[in-house]
């Protein structure tokens, strides 16, 4: 009688549920499972750090709509991945974590890496369970995948003790398990659409905010039709960029503060009124603003402020119905409207301010000059991954996206270290689905340090990711060589002299390429940057590092408000 072990049952169950990618690090007790994954026909990508593996798995879930899987070992492996689980849960991205764990017959007596993994996972996921026997594995896999994708997407965890993975059972008791179909889109009630349409028609200063929920919902066709047919101004959140082309004339991203502060009616598409949107409260918003959120999660409605009308439905159908309602009223916000004149006037002022800094190519460079001239060379359809402090924030306003799901960054949880994992997932996505597209990973020097060893992963899998490091010798800001050496040689306790935000100066991160018999680029001038980027874009079988040195004290243009709302009261 033929039999099968838990490793192969689990791998087959993942295949049965449509899973394509498993990222992870093998070790006891999941070494054999890693091999079973490939035997089942799935893609296994071995990473260098569990957190990076988790970031890659959730990014592939965001890009494809199918959960990525991250495989971790018991104890410390599961603990290392908790940050990634939390990030997926807060970001609302589908993810399945599979953790090896101690054999059940050794629990309570000091087993190797013994840890209460199911209990530890529960705060960071929608579902956490341990199959009691091998034949129950497919049931738990189906439920984990379903819960990770249904409703608000998020994380699910399956705990796999070593004895369950190794146990063999007759093949015939493992029956094929069902795959839950994709949910039908939820359509809105006509009454709420009518209220929303009426509010937009009566508004003096209407605004659309496009969130990453609209990108995940693949509602770009409907949102673009709404913007193009009504000429309403729109503001994308960081990962909502590209749902409508950043180059669209209706974009008011460059006057974000004014748009938020003065809008009297806001259509909120797949975005949340959390810290990123300053909780929807005064003084960042008009205290009397009418907010119309569209969200699949009822619990998100009326959060922080009372909504004018709440729409619990999928973004696509809602936007389609609102567009038809506005078209039936022949609603168009003319460019001569006072609201557009106000926005356009401020937009021109801001454009001149930014362009002045962007055209200042004196060495050492500032952020705006570096990004402006990088943008001139970037392919328009590139996927841009970005993390860092000023690197991410300033880069968002200069590096443009023309397609949805083309910007991945620190996200709602503000997580640093996501960059190279996100870039690896994006490169695999492009390789399978859109091979002509390029992946550009724009990193602050501090952010790069979180996951720099994943460069080896990129080389191993021949991923042509272009890593651009914006190097200012520190976190937020650094110092120049002379001052840094003075601090080091002062004779005082060095740990008391070097400020917490400082990193070593002029670090040649590009020399990591030499580990793989390749060369990177060290750039101080605009011509050096553009030449390096043009050369890197020709590479098709390995990553490239472009290390861009900028002024250690470079900063963003003056802001009316602090980037982080100090109080929500």
Coordinates of C-alpha atoms in Angstrom, one line a residue:
X1 CA 0.0 0.0 0.0
X2 CA 1.5 3.3 -1.1
X3 CA 1.9 6.0 1.6
X4 CA 2.8 9.7 1.7
X5 CA 4.4 11.9 4.4
X6 CA 3.2 15.2 5.9
X7 CA 5.8 17.2 3.9
X8 CA 4.3 16.1 0.5
X9 CA 0.7 16.4 1.8
X10 CA 1.4 20.0 2.7
X11 CA 3.2 20.8 -0.6
X12 CA 0.4 19.2 -2.6
X13 CA -2.2 21.1 -0.6
X14 CA -0.5 24.4 -1.4
X15 CA -0.5 23.5 -5.1
X16 CA -4.1 22.5 -4.9
X17 CA -5.0 26.0 -3.6
X18 CA -3.2 27.7 -6.4
X19 CA -0.1 28.8 -4.5
X20 CA 2.8 29.5 -6.8
X21 CA 5.6 31.0 -4.6
X22 CA 7.2 29.9 -1.4
X23 CA 10.0 32.1 0.1
X24 CA 11.9 31.0 3.2
X25 CA 14.9 29.6 5.0
X26 CA 15.1 25.8 5.6
X27 CA 16.3 24.1 8.7
X28 CA 15.0 21.7 11.3
X29 CA 12.2 20.5 10.9
X30 CA 11.3 21.8 7.4
X31 CA 14.3 20.8 5.3
X32 CA 12.4 18.0 3.6
X33 CA 9.4 20.2 3.1
X34 CA 11.5 22.7 1.1
X35 CA 12.3 19.9 -1.3
X36 CA 8.7 18.7 -1.4
X37 CA 7.7 22.2 -2.5
X38 CA 9.8 21.9 -5.6
X39 CA 8.7 18.3 -6.2
X40 CA 5.1 19.5 -6.2
X41 CA 6.0 22.0 -8.9
X42 CA 6.0 25.2 -6.8
X43 CA 8.7 27.9 -6.9
X44 CA 10.9 27.9 -3.9
X45 CA 13.1 30.9 -3.3
X46 CA 15.7 30.6 -0.5
X47 CA 16.3 33.9 1.3
X48 CA 19.0 35.1 3.8
X49 CA 16.7 36.4 6.5
X50 CA 13.2 35.4 7.6
X51 CA 11.9 38.9 7.7
X52 CA 13.0 39.5 4.1
X53 CA 11.4 36.2 3.1
X54 CA 8.1 37.3 4.7
X55 CA 8.3 40.7 3.0
X56 CA 8.8 39.0 -0.3
X57 CA 5.9 36.6 0.2
X58 CA 3.4 39.3 1.1
X59 CA 4.6 41.5 -1.9
X60 CA 3.9 38.7 -4.3
X61 CA 0.5 38.4 -2.7
X62 CA -0.2 42.0 -3.3
X63 CA 1.1 41.9 -6.9
X64 CA -0.8 38.7 -7.9
X65 CA -3.8 38.6 -5.5
X66 CA -2.7 35.1 -4.5
X67 CA -1.1 34.6 -1.1
X68 CA 2.6 34.1 -1.1
X69 CA 4.0 31.6 1.4
X70 CA 6.9 32.1 3.8
X71 CA 8.5 29.0 5.3
X72 CA 10.3 29.4 8.6
X73 CA 11.9 27.0 11.1
X74 CA 10.8 26.6 14.7
X75 CA 11.3 29.0 17.6
X76 CA 13.6 31.8 16.5
X77 CA 12.5 31.4 12.9
X78 CA 8.9 32.1 13.7
X79 CA 9.8 35.0 16.0
X80 CA 12.0 36.6 13.3
X81 CA 9.0 36.6 10.9
X82 CA 6.6 38.2 13.3
X83 CA 7.5 41.7 12.0
X84 CA 6.6 40.6 8.5
X85 CA 3.4 39.1 9.7
X86 CA 2.4 42.3 11.4
X87 CA 3.3 44.3 8.3
X88 CA 1.1 42.1 6.0
X89 CA -1.8 42.3 8.5
X90 CA -1.6 46.1 8.8
X91 CA -1.0 46.6 5.1
X92 CA -3.9 44.2 4.3
X93 CA -1.9 42.0 2.0
X94 CA -2.5 38.2 1.6
X95 CA 0.2 36.0 3.2
X96 CA 0.5 32.5 4.5
X97 CA 3.2 31.7 7.0
X98 CA 4.2 28.0 7.6
X99 CA 6.3 27.4 10.6
X100 CA 8.0 24.2 11.5
X101 CA 7.7 23.4 15.2
X102 CA 8.9 21.0 17.9
X103 CA 7.6 17.4 17.8
X104 CA 4.4 17.1 19.8
X105 CA 5.8 14.2 21.9
X106 CA 8.5 16.5 23.2
X107 CA 6.4 19.4 24.2
X108 CA 6.7 20.6 27.8
X109 CA 10.0 18.9 28.5
X110 CA 12.4 21.3 26.8
X111 CA 12.3 20.3 23.1
X112 CA 14.7 21.9 20.6
X113 CA 13.4 25.5 19.9
X114 CA 10.2 24.8 21.7
X115 CA 7.9 27.7 21.4
X116 CA 4.1 28.5 21.7
X117 CA 4.0 29.4 18.1
X118 CA 0.3 29.3 17.4
X119 CA -0.4 31.6 20.4
X120 CA 2.4 33.9 19.4
X121 CA 1.1 34.3 15.9
X122 CA -2.5 35.1 16.7
X123 CA -2.0 38.8 17.4
X124 CA -0.5 39.2 13.9
X125 CA -2.9 37.2 11.7
X126 CA -6.5 36.3 10.9
X127 CA -6.1 32.6 11.4
X128 CA -3.6 30.4 13.3
X129 CA -3.9 26.7 13.6
X130 CA -2.0 23.4 13.9
X131 CA -3.3 20.3 12.1
X132 CA -3.8 17.5 14.5
X133 CA -3.0 14.8 11.9
X134 CA -1.5 14.7 8.4
X135 CA -4.8 14.0 6.7
X136 CA -6.2 17.3 8.1
X137 CA -3.5 19.4 6.5
X138 CA -5.4 20.2 3.3
X139 CA -8.4 21.4 5.3
X140 CA -6.3 23.9 7.2
X141 CA -4.4 25.0 4.1
X142 CA -7.7 25.8 2.3
X143 CA -9.0 27.7 5.3
X144 CA -5.8 29.6 5.7
X145 CA -5.7 30.7 2.0
X146 CA -9.4 31.6 2.1
X147 CA -9.1 33.7 5.2
X148 CA -6.0 35.4 3.9
X149 CA -7.8 36.6 0.8
X150 CA -11.5 36.9 1.7
X151 CA -12.8 40.2 3.2
X152 CA -9.9 42.4 4.3
X153 CA -6.8 40.5 3.1
X154 CA -4.2 39.6 5.7
X155 CA -2.0 36.9 7.3
X156 CA -2.7 33.3 8.2
X157 CA -0.4 30.9 10.1
X158 CA -0.1 27.1 10.0
X159 CA 2.0 25.4 12.6
X160 CA 3.7 22.1 11.4
X161 CA 5.3 20.0 14.2
X162 CA 8.2 17.8 13.1
X163 CA 6.3 14.6 13.9
X164 CA 3.3 15.6 11.7
X165 CA 5.7 16.5 8.8
X166 CA 7.5 13.2 9.1
X167 CA 4.4 10.9 9.7
X168 CA 3.4 8.7 6.8
X169 CA -0.2 7.8 6.0
X170 CA -1.8 5.8 3.2
X171 CA -2.2 7.8 0.1
X172 CA -5.9 6.9 -0.3
X173 CA -6.9 8.7 2.9
X174 CA -5.7 12.0 1.4
X175 CA -8.7 13.1 -0.6
X176 CA -8.7 16.0 -3.1
X177 CA -9.9 19.2 -1.2
X178 CA -12.0 22.0 -2.7
X179 CA -10.6 25.4 -3.6
X180 CA -12.9 28.2 -2.6
X181 CA -13.8 30.4 -5.6
X182 CA -13.1 34.1 -5.7
X183 CA -15.8 36.1 -4.1
X184 CA -18.2 38.0 -6.3
X185 CA -17.6 41.8 -6.1
X186 CA -19.8 43.5 -3.6
X187 CA -22.1 46.1 -5.2
X188 CA -23.3 49.2 -3.4
X189 CA -26.8 50.1 -2.5
X190 CA -28.3 52.7 -5.0
X191 CA -29.2 55.0 -2.1
X192 CA -25.6 55.5 -0.9
X193 CA -24.5 56.1 -4.5
X194 CA -27.1 58.7 -4.9
X195 CA -26.0 60.4 -1.7
X196 CA -22.4 60.4 -2.8
X197 CA -23.2 61.7 -6.2
X198 CA -25.3 64.5 -4.8
X199 CA -22.5 65.5 -2.4
X200 CA -19.9 65.6 -5.1
X201 CA -22.2 67.7 -7.4
X202 CA -22.9 70.2 -4.6
X203 CA -19.2 70.4 -3.5
X204 CA -17.3 73.6 -3.9
X205 CA -13.9 71.9 -3.4
X206 CA -14.2 68.1 -4.2
X207 CA -11.3 65.7 -4.0
X208 CA -10.7 62.0 -4.7
X209 CA -8.1 60.2 -2.6
X210 CA -6.9 57.0 -4.2
X211 CA -5.5 54.4 -1.8
X212 CA -3.6 51.1 -2.3
X213 CA -6.9 49.3 -1.7
X214 CA -8.0 50.6 -5.1
X215 CA -4.8 49.2 -6.5
X216 CA -5.3 45.8 -4.9
X217 CA -8.9 45.7 -6.1
X218 CA -7.7 46.3 -9.6
X219 CA -10.0 49.2 -10.0
X220 CA -7.7 51.3 -12.1
X221 CA -10.0 51.3 -15.2
X222 CA -13.0 52.6 -13.2
X223 CA -11.0 55.2 -11.3
X224 CA -9.3 56.5 -14.4
X225 CA -12.7 56.8 -16.1
X226 CA -14.1 58.8 -13.1
X227 CA -11.2 61.2 -13.1
X228 CA -11.1 61.6 -16.9
X229 CA -14.8 62.1 -17.3
X230 CA -15.3 64.6 -14.4
X231 CA -11.9 66.3 -14.2
X232 CA -12.0 65.9 -10.4
X233 CA -8.7 66.4 -8.7
X234 CA -7.2 63.3 -7.2
X235 CA -4.5 62.7 -4.6
X236 CA -2.8 59.2 -4.4
X237 CA -1.6 57.7 -1.2
X238 CA 2.0 56.4 -1.5
X239 CA 1.0 52.9 -2.8
X240 CA -2.1 54.3 -4.6
X241 CA 0.3 55.9 -7.0
X242 CA -0.2 54.7 -10.6
X243 CA -3.9 53.7 -10.2
X244 CA -4.2 57.0 -12.1
X245 CA -1.1 58.0 -14.0
X246 CA 1.0 60.3 -11.8
X247 CA 1.4 62.5 -14.9
X248 CA -2.4 63.0 -15.3
X249 CA -3.3 66.8 -15.2
X250 CA -5.8 66.1 -12.4
X251 CA -3.1 64.9 -10.0
X252 CA -2.7 67.3 -7.0
X253 CA 0.0 65.3 -5.3
X254 CA 2.3 68.3 -5.4
X255 CA -0.2 70.4 -3.4
X256 CA -1.2 67.7 -1.0
X257 CA -1.4 69.9 2.1
X258 CA -3.6 72.5 0.4
X259 CA -5.9 69.8 -1.2
X260 CA -6.5 68.1 2.2
X261 CA -6.9 71.2 4.2
X262 CA -9.4 72.9 1.9
X263 CA -11.4 70.1 0.4
X264 CA -15.1 70.1 1.5
X265 CA -16.1 66.7 0.0
X266 CA -13.6 63.8 -0.2
X267 CA -14.3 60.5 -2.0
X268 CA -11.9 58.1 -0.2
X269 CA -11.2 55.0 -2.4
X270 CA -9.5 52.1 -0.6
X271 CA -7.6 54.3 1.9
X272 CA -7.9 54.6 5.7
X273 CA -8.0 57.7 7.9
X274 CA -5.0 56.7 9.9
X275 CA -1.8 58.6 10.5
X276 CA -0.9 58.7 6.8
X277 CA -4.0 60.8 6.2
X278 CA -3.8 62.6 9.6
X279 CA -6.9 60.8 10.9
X280 CA -9.1 63.0 8.7
X281 CA -9.1 65.7 11.4
X282 CA -8.4 69.4 11.7
X283 CA -6.1 71.2 11.2
X284 CA -4.9 69.0 8.3
X285 CA -8.6 68.8 7.1
X286 CA -11.4 71.2 7.0
X287 CA -13.4 70.5 10.3
X288 CA -16.6 70.4 8.2
X289 CA -15.4 68.2 5.4
X290 CA -17.8 65.5 4.2
X291 CA -15.9 62.2 3.8
X292 CA -17.3 59.4 1.7
X293 CA -15.2 56.3 2.3
X294 CA -15.4 53.2 0.1
X295 CA -14.1 50.1 1.8
X296 CA -14.7 46.3 1.9
X297 CA -14.3 46.3 5.6
X298 CA -17.3 47.6 7.6
X299 CA -15.2 48.1 10.7
X300 CA -13.1 50.8 8.9
X301 CA -16.2 53.0 8.2
X302 CA -16.7 56.0 10.5
X303 CA -13.3 55.4 12.0
X304 CA -11.8 58.5 13.6
X305 CA -14.4 60.8 12.1
X306 CA -18.1 60.4 11.3
X307 CA -18.6 59.9 7.5
X308 CA -21.1 61.8 5.4
X309 CA -22.1 58.4 3.9
X310 CA -20.3 55.1 4.2
X311 CA -20.1 52.7 1.3
X312 CA -19.2 49.1 2.1
X313 CA -18.5 47.6 -1.3
X314 CA -15.7 46.9 -3.8
X315 CA -14.1 50.0 -5.2
X316 CA -14.6 49.1 -8.9
X317 CA -18.4 48.8 -8.9
X318 CA -18.8 51.9 -6.6
X319 CA -16.7 54.1 -8.8
X320 CA -18.4 52.9 -11.9
X321 CA -21.8 53.7 -10.4
X322 CA -20.7 57.1 -9.2
X323 CA -19.2 57.9 -12.6
X324 CA -22.5 57.1 -14.3
X325 CA -24.4 59.2 -11.8
X326 CA -22.2 62.2 -12.4
X327 CA -22.3 61.7 -16.1
X328 CA -26.1 61.6 -16.1
X329 CA -25.9 65.0 -14.4
X330 CA -23.3 66.2 -17.0
X331 CA -21.0 67.0 -14.1
X332 CA -17.5 68.2 -15.0
X333 CA -15.3 70.3 -12.8
X334 CA -14.1 72.9 -15.3
X335 CA -10.5 74.1 -15.2
X336 CA -11.8 77.6 -14.7
X337 CA -13.6 76.6 -11.5
X338 CA -12.2 78.5 -8.5
X339 CA -11.1 75.3 -6.8
X340 CA -9.0 74.3 -9.8
X341 CA -7.6 77.8 -10.1
X342 CA -6.6 77.7 -6.4
X343 CA -4.9 74.3 -6.8
X344 CA -3.2 75.1 -10.1
X345 CA -1.8 78.4 -8.8
X346 CA -0.2 76.6 -5.8
X347 CA 0.9 73.8 -7.9
X348 CA 2.9 76.1 -10.1
X349 CA 4.5 77.8 -7.1
X350 CA 5.5 74.4 -5.7
X351 CA 6.7 73.2 -9.0
X352 CA 9.1 76.2 -9.3
X353 CA 10.4 75.6 -5.8
X354 CA 11.1 71.9 -6.4
X355 CA 12.5 72.5 -9.9
X356 CA 15.0 75.1 -8.5
X357 CA 16.3 72.4 -6.1
X358 CA 16.2 69.7 -8.8
X359 CA 18.3 71.8 -11.2
X360 CA 20.9 72.6 -8.6
X361 CA 23.5 70.0 -9.6
X362 CA 26.3 71.3 -7.4
X363 CA 28.2 68.6 -5.5
X364 CA 27.4 67.2 -3.0
X365 CA 24.0 66.7 -4.6
X366 CA 20.6 67.2 -2.9
X367 CA 17.8 64.7 -3.0
X368 CA 15.7 66.6 -5.5
X369 CA 18.5 66.8 -8.1
X370 CA 19.4 63.1 -7.7
X371 CA 15.7 62.0 -8.1
X372 CA 14.9 64.4 -10.9
X373 CA 17.7 63.2 -13.1
X374 CA 17.0 59.5 -12.2
X375 CA 13.4 60.0 -13.3
X376 CA 14.6 61.2 -16.7
X377 CA 16.2 57.8 -17.3
X378 CA 13.7 55.5 -15.7
X379 CA 11.4 53.4 -17.9
X380 CA 7.9 54.8 -17.4
X381 CA 6.5 51.3 -16.5
X382 CA 9.1 50.5 -13.9
X383 CA 8.1 49.0 -10.6
X384 CA 9.7 51.2 -7.9
X385 CA 10.4 49.8 -4.5
X386 CA 11.5 52.4 -2.0
X387 CA 12.3 52.7 1.7
X388 CA 14.1 55.1 4.0
X389 CA 13.2 58.4 5.6
X390 CA 13.8 61.3 3.3
X391 CA 14.7 58.9 0.5
X392 CA 11.2 57.4 0.5
X393 CA 9.3 60.6 1.2
X394 CA 11.0 62.9 -1.3
X395 CA 11.3 60.2 -3.9
X396 CA 7.6 59.6 -3.8
X397 CA 7.0 63.1 -5.2
X398 CA 9.6 63.0 -7.9
X399 CA 9.7 59.3 -9.1
X400 CA 6.5 58.9 -11.0
X401 CA 4.3 55.8 -11.5
X402 CA 2.2 55.3 -14.6
X403 CA 0.7 51.9 -13.8
X404 CA -1.0 50.5 -10.7
X405 CA 0.8 48.3 -8.2
X406 CA 4.0 49.9 -9.3
X407 CA 5.2 51.4 -6.0
X408 CA 5.9 49.3 -2.9
X409 CA 7.3 51.0 0.2
X410 CA 7.3 51.0 4.0
X411 CA 3.5 51.2 3.9
X412 CA 1.0 51.8 6.7
X413 CA 3.2 50.1 9.3
X414 CA 6.2 52.2 8.4
X415 CA 8.4 49.2 8.3
X416 CA 12.0 49.5 7.3
X417 CA 13.9 46.6 5.9
X418 CA 11.1 45.7 3.4
X419 CA 13.0 47.0 0.3
X420 CA 15.1 44.1 -1.0
X421 CA 12.4 41.5 -0.1
X422 CA 9.8 43.5 -2.0
X423 CA 12.2 43.9 -4.9
X424 CA 12.8 40.2 -5.1
X425 CA 9.1 39.5 -5.2
X426 CA 8.6 42.2 -7.9
X427 CA 11.4 40.7 -10.0
X428 CA 9.8 37.2 -9.9
X429 CA 6.5 38.8 -10.7
X430 CA 7.9 40.6 -13.7
X431 CA 9.8 37.5 -14.8
X432 CA 6.6 35.4 -14.9
X433 CA 3.9 38.0 -15.9
X434 CA 5.6 41.1 -17.5
X435 CA 9.1 40.3 -18.5
X436 CA 9.7 43.6 -20.2
X437 CA 9.4 45.6 -17.0
X438 CA 12.2 46.7 -14.8
X439 CA 12.4 46.7 -11.0
X440 CA 14.1 49.7 -9.3
X441 CA 14.8 49.5 -5.6
X442 CA 15.6 53.0 -4.2
X443 CA 17.1 52.7 -0.7
X444 CA 18.4 55.0 1.9
X445 CA 21.8 53.9 3.2
X446 CA 20.3 53.0 6.6
X447 CA 17.4 51.1 5.0
X448 CA 19.7 49.1 2.8
X449 CA 21.6 47.9 5.9
X450 CA 18.5 46.0 7.1
X451 CA 18.5 43.5 4.3
X452 CA 21.7 44.1 2.2
X453 CA 22.7 40.4 2.2
X454 CA 19.6 39.6 0.0
X455 CA 21.9 40.9 -2.8
X456 CA 23.2 37.3 -2.8
X457 CA 19.6 36.0 -3.3
X458 CA 19.2 38.3 -6.3
X459 CA 22.5 37.0 -7.8
X460 CA 21.5 33.3 -7.1
X461 CA 18.2 33.7 -8.9
X462 CA 19.6 36.0 -11.7
X463 CA 17.2 38.8 -10.9
X464 CA 18.1 42.1 -12.7
X465 CA 17.0 44.4 -9.9
X466 CA 18.6 47.9 -9.9
X467 CA 19.4 49.0 -6.4
X468 CA 20.0 52.7 -6.1
X469 CA 21.3 53.7 -2.7
X470 CA 20.8 57.4 -1.7
X471 CA 23.8 57.7 0.7
X472 CA 23.8 60.6 3.1
X473 CA 26.0 58.9 5.7
X474 CA 23.2 58.6 8.3
X475 CA 19.6 58.1 9.4
X476 CA 17.7 61.2 8.3
X477 CA 21.0 63.1 8.0
X478 CA 24.8 62.5 8.5
X479 CA 28.0 64.4 8.6
X480 CA 31.0 64.8 6.3
X481 CA 34.3 62.9 6.4
X482 CA 36.2 65.5 8.4
X483 CA 33.7 65.9 11.2
X484 CA 33.2 62.1 11.4
X485 CA 36.9 61.5 11.8
X486 CA 37.2 64.2 14.4
X487 CA 34.5 62.4 16.4
X488 CA 36.3 59.1 16.1
X489 CA 39.6 60.5 17.0
X490 CA 38.5 62.9 19.8
X491 CA 39.9 60.7 22.5
X492 CA 36.5 60.5 24.2
X493 CA 34.4 57.4 24.6
X494 CA 33.4 56.8 21.0
X495 CA 30.0 55.5 21.8
X496 CA 29.2 58.8 23.5
X497 CA 30.6 60.9 20.7
X498 CA 29.0 59.5 17.5
X499 CA 25.4 60.6 17.4
X500 CA 22.7 57.8 17.1
X501 CA 21.8 58.9 13.6
X502 CA 25.3 58.8 12.1
X503 CA 26.7 56.0 9.9
X504 CA 30.2 55.6 8.5
X505 CA 30.9 58.2 5.8
X506 CA 31.3 57.5 2.1
X507 CA 30.7 53.8 2.5
X508 CA 31.3 52.0 -0.8
X509 CA 28.2 49.7 -0.8
X510 CA 28.7 49.2 -4.5
X511 CA 31.8 47.1 -3.7
X512 CA 29.4 44.3 -2.5
X513 CA 29.1 43.6 -6.2
X514 CA 32.7 42.4 -6.2
X515 CA 31.6 39.4 -4.1
X516 CA 30.1 38.1 -7.3
X517 CA 32.8 39.2 -9.7
X518 CA 30.8 42.2 -10.9
X519 CA 31.2 45.9 -10.5
X520 CA 28.9 48.5 -9.1
X521 CA 28.8 52.3 -9.4
X522 CA 29.9 55.0 -7.1
X523 CA 28.3 58.3 -8.2
X524 CA 28.7 61.9 -7.0
X525 CA 27.6 63.8 -10.1
X526 CA 24.5 63.8 -12.3
X527 CA 26.3 62.5 -15.4
X528 CA 27.7 59.6 -13.3
X529 CA 24.3 58.7 -12.1
X530 CA 22.6 58.7 -15.5
X531 CA 25.4 56.8 -17.2
X532 CA 25.3 54.2 -14.4
X533 CA 21.5 53.8 -14.7
X534 CA 21.6 53.5 -18.4
X535 CA 24.2 50.8 -18.2
X536 CA 22.3 49.0 -15.4
X537 CA 19.1 49.0 -17.5
X538 CA 20.9 46.8 -20.1
X539 CA 21.6 44.1 -17.6
X540 CA 19.3 41.1 -17.7
X541 CA 20.8 38.4 -15.5
X542 CA 22.0 40.0 -12.3
X543 CA 21.4 42.9 -9.9
X544 CA 23.3 46.2 -9.9
X545 CA 24.1 48.6 -7.1
X546 CA 24.4 52.3 -7.8
X547 CA 25.7 54.1 -4.8
X548 CA 24.7 57.8 -5.0
X549 CA 26.5 60.1 -2.6
X550 CA 24.5 63.2 -1.6
X551 CA 24.9 66.1 0.8
X552 CA 24.8 64.7 4.4
X553 CA 22.7 67.6 5.5
X554 CA 20.3 67.6 2.5
X555 CA 16.7 67.9 3.5
X556 CA 13.2 68.2 2.0
X557 CA 11.6 71.4 1.1
X558 CA 9.9 73.3 4.0
X559 CA 6.6 71.7 5.1
X560 CA 3.6 73.5 6.4
X561 CA 3.0 70.7 8.8
X562 CA 5.2 68.0 10.3
X563 CA 5.1 64.8 8.3
X564 CA 3.8 62.9 11.3
X565 CA 0.7 64.3 13.0
X566 CA 1.7 64.9 16.6
X567 CA -1.7 64.5 18.2
X568 CA -5.0 63.1 17.0
X569 CA -7.0 64.7 19.7

